[in-house]
Amino acid sequence: MSPLRRGIALDGWNQGSREARPRPTVARVEVSPAPTPTWEERRAAYAWMAASAVLFATMNFFARLVGEGGAVPWAHVGATRAFTGALIAFAVARARGARLTTRDKKGMWWRSALGTASMVCTFYALSRRGLPLGDTTTLLNLTPVFLAFLTPHLLGERTGGRVFVALVVSLGGAVLLLRPSFLFGGHGHTPDAWLTGAVATLAAIFAAFAMIMLRKLGKTESPEALAVHFSLF
């Protein structure tokens, strides 16, 4: 066979093999939207959140009470709270048969670090006498405000216009509590009051990041494992 015919034959064979070769297909994965919670589930969630708020307020009251006059150092109060929380979480886990092992260890350590930082700032702020207990607790409860700002960026959750209005009003309330002298004139609060307010606000910020980690870890970890790891580590 001449070189010309041999080249034509090879080209025809290559073209035929390319046409006969199957093309790879890309499978489409259908992602179903998250189920909408029922009214009963929403009501149960609201009830748990209300009970949590009442218990936290009670804890804050007793933390200020036992730390009155430096009777008990604030670090001891925080350590007692963490150890007691670990015991309760462990007892609940045993009663429900829930696992305490963790899967996302890195995320768990981040959540525990942020939660511990928030707890340390909380009990330090509660031990200070610079602000009344009600004002300090109000600043500690700014966590939902920071969550409303952070969740659209970190979790992709949408917030409406009403949340934005509530965000502005809440921050305005915090300003009224601290009453900075450059806005209200006079001498304003003492340096101890500013320190207490700053630490309480920092505690709310740390708590907001810790709750974002809770939302992410809740897909793989049990609530009991989250509570025990946070309280012990």
PDB file of C-alpha atoms in Angstrom:
ATOM      1  CA  MET A   1       0.000   0.000   0.000  1.00  0.00           C
ATOM      2  CA  SER A   2       1.295   3.414  -0.904  1.00  0.00           C
ATOM      3  CA  PRO A   3       2.090   5.899   1.865  1.00  0.00           C
ATOM      4  CA  LEU A   4      -0.774   8.139   0.714  1.00  0.00           C
ATOM      5  CA  ARG A   5      -3.373   5.358   0.939  1.00  0.00           C
ATOM      6  CA  ARG A   6      -1.945   4.183   4.258  1.00  0.00           C
ATOM      7  CA  GLY A   7      -2.360   7.691   5.715  1.00  0.00           C
ATOM      8  CA  ILE A   8      -5.937   7.950   4.436  1.00  0.00           C
ATOM      9  CA  ALA A   9      -6.768   4.554   5.953  1.00  0.00           C
ATOM     10  CA  LEU A  10      -5.294   5.484   9.346  1.00  0.00           C
ATOM     11  CA  ASP A  11      -7.192   8.784   9.411  1.00  0.00           C
ATOM     12  CA  GLY A  12     -10.426   6.969   8.648  1.00  0.00           C
ATOM     13  CA  TRP A  13      -9.798   4.426  11.407  1.00  0.00           C
ATOM     14  CA  ASN A  14      -9.016   7.154  13.965  1.00  0.00           C
ATOM     15  CA  GLN A  15     -12.136   9.095  13.045  1.00  0.00           C
ATOM     16  CA  GLY A  16     -14.273   5.989  13.306  1.00  0.00           C
ATOM     17  CA  SER A  17     -12.843   5.084  16.695  1.00  0.00           C
ATOM     18  CA  ARG A  18     -13.543   8.612  18.003  1.00  0.00           C
ATOM     19  CA  GLU A  19     -17.136   8.440  16.810  1.00  0.00           C
ATOM     20  CA  ALA A  20     -17.662   4.992  18.329  1.00  0.00           C
ATOM     21  CA  ARG A  21     -16.154   5.980  21.675  1.00  0.00           C
ATOM     22  CA  PRO A  22     -18.971   6.705  24.212  1.00  0.00           C
ATOM     23  CA  ARG A  23     -19.097  10.192  25.624  1.00  0.00           C
ATOM     24  CA  PRO A  24     -19.072  10.589  29.417  1.00  0.00           C
ATOM     25  CA  THR A  25     -22.373  11.662  30.914  1.00  0.00           C
ATOM     26  CA  VAL A  26     -22.829  13.872  33.968  1.00  0.00           C
ATOM     27  CA  ALA A  27     -25.491  12.732  36.385  1.00  0.00           C
ATOM     28  CA  ARG A  28     -27.743  15.380  37.849  1.00  0.00           C
ATOM     29  CA  VAL A  29     -28.300  15.295  41.584  1.00  0.00           C
ATOM     30  CA  GLU A  30     -31.628  16.607  42.740  1.00  0.00           C
ATOM     31  CA  VAL A  31     -31.357  18.410  46.076  1.00  0.00           C
ATOM     32  CA  SER A  32     -34.626  18.476  47.932  1.00  0.00           C
ATOM     33  CA  PRO A  33     -35.356  21.610  49.985  1.00  0.00           C
ATOM     34  CA  ALA A  34     -35.303  21.421  53.766  1.00  0.00           C
ATOM     35  CA  PRO A  35     -38.694  20.446  55.212  1.00  0.00           C
ATOM     36  CA  THR A  36     -40.736  23.263  56.674  1.00  0.00           C
ATOM     37  CA  PRO A  37     -41.218  22.772  60.434  1.00  0.00           C
ATOM     38  CA  THR A  38     -44.768  22.248  61.602  1.00  0.00           C
ATOM     39  CA  TRP A  39     -46.517  24.520  64.067  1.00  0.00           C
ATOM     40  CA  GLU A  40     -46.061  21.925  66.830  1.00  0.00           C
ATOM     41  CA  GLU A  41     -42.313  21.829  66.171  1.00  0.00           C
ATOM     42  CA  ARG A  42     -42.122  25.623  66.180  1.00  0.00           C
ATOM     43  CA  ARG A  43     -44.081  25.835  69.418  1.00  0.00           C
ATOM     44  CA  ALA A  44     -41.786  23.288  71.067  1.00  0.00           C
ATOM     45  CA  ALA A  45     -38.722  25.234  69.885  1.00  0.00           C
ATOM     46  CA  TYR A  46     -40.141  28.494  71.258  1.00  0.00           C
ATOM     47  CA  ALA A  47     -40.904  26.806  74.582  1.00  0.00           C
ATOM     48  CA  TRP A  48     -37.366  25.436  74.885  1.00  0.00           C
ATOM     49  CA  MET A  49     -35.891  28.850  74.051  1.00  0.00           C
ATOM     50  CA  ALA A  50     -38.120  30.564  76.635  1.00  0.00           C
ATOM     51  CA  ALA A  51     -37.128  28.010  79.285  1.00  0.00           C
ATOM     52  CA  SER A  52     -33.469  28.529  78.373  1.00  0.00           C
ATOM     53  CA  ALA A  53     -33.815  32.297  78.786  1.00  0.00           C
ATOM     54  CA  VAL A  54     -35.405  31.880  82.222  1.00  0.00           C
ATOM     55  CA  LEU A  55     -32.684  29.478  83.361  1.00  0.00           C
ATOM     56  CA  PHE A  56     -29.908  31.740  82.091  1.00  0.00           C
ATOM     57  CA  ALA A  57     -31.449  34.715  83.901  1.00  0.00           C
ATOM     58  CA  THR A  58     -31.613  32.668  87.105  1.00  0.00           C
ATOM     59  CA  MET A  59     -27.985  31.617  86.654  1.00  0.00           C
ATOM     60  CA  ASN A  60     -26.928  35.237  86.164  1.00  0.00           C
ATOM     61  CA  PHE A  61     -28.749  36.262  89.342  1.00  0.00           C
ATOM     62  CA  PHE A  62     -27.046  33.613  91.471  1.00  0.00           C
ATOM     63  CA  ALA A  63     -23.677  34.316  89.859  1.00  0.00           C
ATOM     64  CA  ARG A  64     -23.961  37.949  90.969  1.00  0.00           C
ATOM     65  CA  LEU A  65     -25.269  36.875  94.378  1.00  0.00           C
ATOM     66  CA  VAL A  66     -22.426  34.478  95.244  1.00  0.00           C
ATOM     67  CA  GLY A  67     -19.844  36.917  93.906  1.00  0.00           C
ATOM     68  CA  GLU A  68     -21.151  39.762  96.060  1.00  0.00           C
ATOM     69  CA  GLY A  69     -18.225  41.440  97.775  1.00  0.00           C
ATOM     70  CA  GLY A  70     -15.743  38.987  96.289  1.00  0.00           C
ATOM     71  CA  ALA A  71     -17.018  36.122  98.444  1.00  0.00           C
ATOM     72  CA  VAL A  72     -16.464  33.622  95.630  1.00  0.00           C
ATOM     73  CA  PRO A  73     -14.050  34.419  92.752  1.00  0.00           C
ATOM     74  CA  TRP A  74     -15.738  34.639  89.377  1.00  0.00           C
ATOM     75  CA  ALA A  75     -13.406  31.960  87.963  1.00  0.00           C
ATOM     76  CA  HIS A  76     -14.650  29.490  90.581  1.00  0.00           C
ATOM     77  CA  VAL A  77     -18.238  30.322  89.675  1.00  0.00           C
ATOM     78  CA  GLY A  78     -17.570  29.674  85.987  1.00  0.00           C
ATOM     79  CA  ALA A  79     -15.759  26.400  86.683  1.00  0.00           C
ATOM     80  CA  THR A  80     -18.606  25.190  88.894  1.00  0.00           C
ATOM     81  CA  ARG A  81     -21.120  26.036  86.205  1.00  0.00           C
ATOM     82  CA  ALA A  82     -19.120  24.108  83.578  1.00  0.00           C
ATOM     83  CA  PHE A  83     -18.663  21.027  85.782  1.00  0.00           C
ATOM     84  CA  THR A  84     -22.341  20.984  86.771  1.00  0.00           C
ATOM     85  CA  GLY A  85     -23.375  21.310  83.126  1.00  0.00           C
ATOM     86  CA  ALA A  86     -21.155  18.368  82.196  1.00  0.00           C
ATOM     87  CA  LEU A  87     -22.722  16.179  84.893  1.00  0.00           C
ATOM     88  CA  ILE A  88     -26.258  17.044  83.781  1.00  0.00           C
ATOM     89  CA  ALA A  89     -25.456  16.472  80.098  1.00  0.00           C
ATOM     90  CA  PHE A  90     -23.802  13.140  80.898  1.00  0.00           C
ATOM     91  CA  ALA A  91     -26.824  12.006  82.958  1.00  0.00           C
ATOM     92  CA  VAL A  92     -29.224  12.984  80.161  1.00  0.00           C
ATOM     93  CA  ALA A  93     -27.065  11.153  77.615  1.00  0.00           C
ATOM     94  CA  ARG A  94     -27.108   7.964  79.721  1.00  0.00           C
ATOM     95  CA  ALA A  95     -30.863   8.200  80.199  1.00  0.00           C
ATOM     96  CA  ARG A  96     -31.507   8.650  76.474  1.00  0.00           C
ATOM     97  CA  GLY A  97     -28.808   6.283  75.297  1.00  0.00           C
ATOM     98  CA  ALA A  98     -27.186   9.031  73.211  1.00  0.00           C
ATOM     99  CA  ARG A  99     -23.605   8.715  72.013  1.00  0.00           C
ATOM    100  CA  LEU A 100     -20.914  11.033  73.364  1.00  0.00           C
ATOM    101  CA  THR A 101     -18.300  10.379  70.693  1.00  0.00           C
ATOM    102  CA  THR A 102     -17.632  13.163  68.194  1.00  0.00           C
ATOM    103  CA  ARG A 103     -17.137  13.045  64.431  1.00  0.00           C
ATOM    104  CA  ASP A 104     -16.113  16.585  63.548  1.00  0.00           C
ATOM    105  CA  LYS A 105     -13.367  17.008  66.143  1.00  0.00           C
ATOM    106  CA  LYS A 106     -12.000  20.243  64.695  1.00  0.00           C
ATOM    107  CA  GLY A 107     -15.405  21.877  64.631  1.00  0.00           C
ATOM    108  CA  MET A 108     -16.112  20.620  68.140  1.00  0.00           C
ATOM    109  CA  TRP A 109     -12.932  22.224  69.471  1.00  0.00           C
ATOM    110  CA  TRP A 110     -13.804  25.508  67.778  1.00  0.00           C
ATOM    111  CA  ARG A 111     -17.281  25.449  69.311  1.00  0.00           C
ATOM    112  CA  SER A 112     -15.858  24.652  72.765  1.00  0.00           C
ATOM    113  CA  ALA A 113     -13.220  27.408  72.508  1.00  0.00           C
ATOM    114  CA  LEU A 114     -15.785  30.028  71.488  1.00  0.00           C
ATOM    115  CA  GLY A 115     -18.262  28.889  74.126  1.00  0.00           C
ATOM    116  CA  THR A 116     -15.597  28.907  76.829  1.00  0.00           C
ATOM    117  CA  ALA A 117     -14.493  32.419  75.846  1.00  0.00           C
ATOM    118  CA  SER A 118     -18.108  33.569  76.073  1.00  0.00           C
ATOM    119  CA  MET A 119     -18.558  31.919  79.476  1.00  0.00           C
ATOM    120  CA  VAL A 120     -15.373  33.467  80.878  1.00  0.00           C
ATOM    121  CA  CYS A 121     -16.435  36.932  79.705  1.00  0.00           C
ATOM    122  CA  THR A 122     -19.954  36.364  81.051  1.00  0.00           C
ATOM    123  CA  PHE A 123     -18.927  35.507  84.596  1.00  0.00           C
ATOM    124  CA  TYR A 124     -16.287  38.222  84.650  1.00  0.00           C
ATOM    125  CA  ALA A 125     -18.877  40.817  83.617  1.00  0.00           C
ATOM    126  CA  LEU A 126     -21.378  39.500  86.176  1.00  0.00           C
ATOM    127  CA  SER A 127     -18.787  39.809  88.937  1.00  0.00           C
ATOM    128  CA  ARG A 128     -18.132  43.492  88.215  1.00  0.00           C
ATOM    129  CA  ARG A 129     -20.100  46.201  89.986  1.00  0.00           C
ATOM    130  CA  GLY A 130     -19.683  48.828  87.273  1.00  0.00           C
ATOM    131  CA  LEU A 131     -23.169  48.274  85.840  1.00  0.00           C
ATOM    132  CA  PRO A 132     -26.427  47.131  87.432  1.00  0.00           C
ATOM    133  CA  LEU A 133     -27.236  43.458  86.946  1.00  0.00           C
ATOM    134  CA  GLY A 134     -30.130  44.269  84.608  1.00  0.00           C
ATOM    135  CA  ASP A 135     -27.926  46.350  82.310  1.00  0.00           C
ATOM    136  CA  THR A 136     -25.179  43.729  82.239  1.00  0.00           C
ATOM    137  CA  THR A 137     -27.689  40.974  81.449  1.00  0.00           C
ATOM    138  CA  THR A 138     -29.199  43.064  78.670  1.00  0.00           C
ATOM    139  CA  LEU A 139     -25.787  43.426  77.030  1.00  0.00           C
ATOM    140  CA  LEU A 140     -25.147  39.703  77.447  1.00  0.00           C
ATOM    141  CA  ASN A 141     -28.419  39.058  75.619  1.00  0.00           C
ATOM    142  CA  LEU A 142     -27.257  40.877  72.475  1.00  0.00           C
ATOM    143  CA  THR A 143     -26.349  37.494  71.003  1.00  0.00           C
ATOM    144  CA  PRO A 144     -29.474  37.304  68.765  1.00  0.00           C
ATOM    145  CA  VAL A 145     -28.603  40.728  67.389  1.00  0.00           C
ATOM    146  CA  PHE A 146     -25.155  39.573  66.284  1.00  0.00           C
ATOM    147  CA  LEU A 147     -26.645  36.338  64.969  1.00  0.00           C
ATOM    148  CA  ALA A 148     -29.047  38.291  62.769  1.00  0.00           C
ATOM    149  CA  PHE A 149     -26.045  40.044  61.232  1.00  0.00           C
ATOM    150  CA  LEU A 150     -23.754  36.998  60.934  1.00  0.00           C
ATOM    151  CA  THR A 151     -26.030  34.167  59.787  1.00  0.00           C
ATOM    152  CA  PRO A 152     -26.668  35.534  56.255  1.00  0.00           C
ATOM    153  CA  HIS A 153     -22.911  35.675  55.674  1.00  0.00           C
ATOM    154  CA  LEU A 154     -21.796  32.491  57.448  1.00  0.00           C
ATOM    155  CA  LEU A 155     -24.816  30.201  57.069  1.00  0.00           C
ATOM    156  CA  GLY A 156     -26.560  31.645  54.031  1.00  0.00           C
ATOM    157  CA  GLU A 157     -29.819  32.154  55.959  1.00  0.00           C
ATOM    158  CA  ARG A 158     -31.934  35.037  54.793  1.00  0.00           C
ATOM    159  CA  THR A 159     -33.162  37.764  57.102  1.00  0.00           C
ATOM    160  CA  GLY A 160     -36.023  40.104  56.323  1.00  0.00           C
ATOM    161  CA  GLY A 161     -36.508  43.807  56.788  1.00  0.00           C
ATOM    162  CA  ARG A 162     -38.073  43.357  60.208  1.00  0.00           C
ATOM    163  CA  VAL A 163     -34.889  41.725  61.475  1.00  0.00           C
ATOM    164  CA  PHE A 164     -32.866  44.685  60.224  1.00  0.00           C
ATOM    165  CA  VAL A 165     -35.171  47.100  62.071  1.00  0.00           C
ATOM    166  CA  ALA A 166     -34.880  45.012  65.245  1.00  0.00           C
ATOM    167  CA  LEU A 167     -31.107  45.038  64.823  1.00  0.00           C
ATOM    168  CA  VAL A 168     -30.992  48.841  64.728  1.00  0.00           C
ATOM    169  CA  VAL A 169     -33.367  49.187  67.694  1.00  0.00           C
ATOM    170  CA  SER A 170     -31.378  46.681  69.781  1.00  0.00           C
ATOM    171  CA  LEU A 171     -28.085  48.440  69.141  1.00  0.00           C
ATOM    172  CA  GLY A 172     -29.762  51.738  70.014  1.00  0.00           C
ATOM    173  CA  GLY A 173     -30.901  50.210  73.306  1.00  0.00           C
ATOM    174  CA  ALA A 174     -27.334  49.148  74.054  1.00  0.00           C
ATOM    175  CA  VAL A 175     -26.161  52.718  73.467  1.00  0.00           C
ATOM    176  CA  LEU A 176     -28.831  54.004  75.868  1.00  0.00           C
ATOM    177  CA  LEU A 177     -27.603  51.596  78.519  1.00  0.00           C
ATOM    178  CA  LEU A 178     -23.967  52.630  78.227  1.00  0.00           C
ATOM    179  CA  ARG A 179     -24.813  56.353  77.726  1.00  0.00           C
ATOM    180  CA  PRO A 180     -21.497  57.483  76.206  1.00  0.00           C
ATOM    181  CA  SER A 181     -20.527  61.015  77.223  1.00  0.00           C
ATOM    182  CA  PHE A 182     -19.907  62.164  73.633  1.00  0.00           C
ATOM    183  CA  LEU A 183     -23.625  61.601  72.927  1.00  0.00           C
ATOM    184  CA  PHE A 184     -25.310  62.453  76.222  1.00  0.00           C
ATOM    185  CA  GLY A 185     -22.833  64.927  77.687  1.00  0.00           C
ATOM    186  CA  GLY A 186     -21.592  64.977  81.242  1.00  0.00           C
ATOM    187  CA  HIS A 187     -19.112  62.523  82.626  1.00  0.00           C
ATOM    188  CA  GLY A 188     -20.981  59.387  81.569  1.00  0.00           C
ATOM    189  CA  HIS A 189     -20.170  56.035  83.115  1.00  0.00           C
ATOM    190  CA  THR A 190     -17.044  55.231  85.061  1.00  0.00           C
ATOM    191  CA  PRO A 191     -14.155  53.283  83.476  1.00  0.00           C
ATOM    192  CA  ASP A 192     -15.301  50.207  85.417  1.00  0.00           C
ATOM    193  CA  ALA A 193     -18.733  50.491  83.826  1.00  0.00           C
ATOM    194  CA  TRP A 194     -17.223  50.744  80.357  1.00  0.00           C
ATOM    195  CA  LEU A 195     -15.052  47.697  81.050  1.00  0.00           C
ATOM    196  CA  THR A 196     -18.082  45.740  82.256  1.00  0.00           C
ATOM    197  CA  GLY A 197     -20.102  46.747  79.206  1.00  0.00           C
ATOM    198  CA  ALA A 198     -17.295  45.911  76.795  1.00  0.00           C
ATOM    199  CA  VAL A 199     -16.696  42.460  78.305  1.00  0.00           C
ATOM    200  CA  ALA A 200     -20.450  41.690  78.344  1.00  0.00           C
ATOM    201  CA  THR A 201     -20.730  42.694  74.686  1.00  0.00           C
ATOM    202  CA  LEU A 202     -17.702  40.579  73.837  1.00  0.00           C
ATOM    203  CA  ALA A 203     -19.363  37.640  75.592  1.00  0.00           C
ATOM    204  CA  ALA A 204     -22.427  38.085  73.362  1.00  0.00           C
ATOM    205  CA  ILE A 205     -20.229  38.125  70.239  1.00  0.00           C
ATOM    206  CA  PHE A 206     -18.406  34.938  71.257  1.00  0.00           C
ATOM    207  CA  ALA A 207     -21.761  33.305  72.030  1.00  0.00           C
ATOM    208  CA  ALA A 208     -23.071  34.209  68.573  1.00  0.00           C
ATOM    209  CA  PHE A 209     -20.131  32.497  66.870  1.00  0.00           C
ATOM    210  CA  ALA A 210     -20.518  29.495  69.193  1.00  0.00           C
ATOM    211  CA  MET A 211     -24.189  29.164  68.204  1.00  0.00           C
ATOM    212  CA  ILE A 212     -23.265  29.281  64.532  1.00  0.00           C
ATOM    213  CA  MET A 213     -20.906  26.389  65.167  1.00  0.00           C
ATOM    214  CA  LEU A 214     -23.725  24.610  67.005  1.00  0.00           C
ATOM    215  CA  ARG A 215     -25.941  24.923  63.934  1.00  0.00           C
ATOM    216  CA  LYS A 216     -23.225  23.378  61.763  1.00  0.00           C
ATOM    217  CA  LEU A 217     -22.296  20.626  64.213  1.00  0.00           C
ATOM    218  CA  GLY A 218     -25.910  19.739  64.926  1.00  0.00           C
ATOM    219  CA  LYS A 219     -26.009  17.824  61.637  1.00  0.00           C
ATOM    220  CA  THR A 220     -23.457  15.247  62.818  1.00  0.00           C
ATOM    221  CA  GLU A 221     -23.206  15.490  66.613  1.00  0.00           C
ATOM    222  CA  SER A 222     -25.668  14.742  69.400  1.00  0.00           C
ATOM    223  CA  PRO A 223     -26.749  17.586  71.727  1.00  0.00           C
ATOM    224  CA  GLU A 224     -25.384  15.661  74.706  1.00  0.00           C
ATOM    225  CA  ALA A 225     -21.954  15.270  73.095  1.00  0.00           C
ATOM    226  CA  LEU A 226     -21.862  18.990  72.338  1.00  0.00           C
ATOM    227  CA  ALA A 227     -22.759  19.895  75.931  1.00  0.00           C
ATOM    228  CA  VAL A 228     -20.291  17.477  77.543  1.00  0.00           C
ATOM    229  CA  HIS A 229     -17.397  18.466  75.284  1.00  0.00           C
ATOM    230  CA  PHE A 230     -18.040  22.161  75.862  1.00  0.00           C
ATOM    231  CA  SER A 231     -18.328  21.785  79.654  1.00  0.00           C
ATOM    232  CA  LEU A 232     -15.230  19.632  80.099  1.00  0.00           C
ATOM    233  CA  PHE A 233     -12.877  21.067  77.494  1.00  0.00           C
TER     234      PHE A 233
END
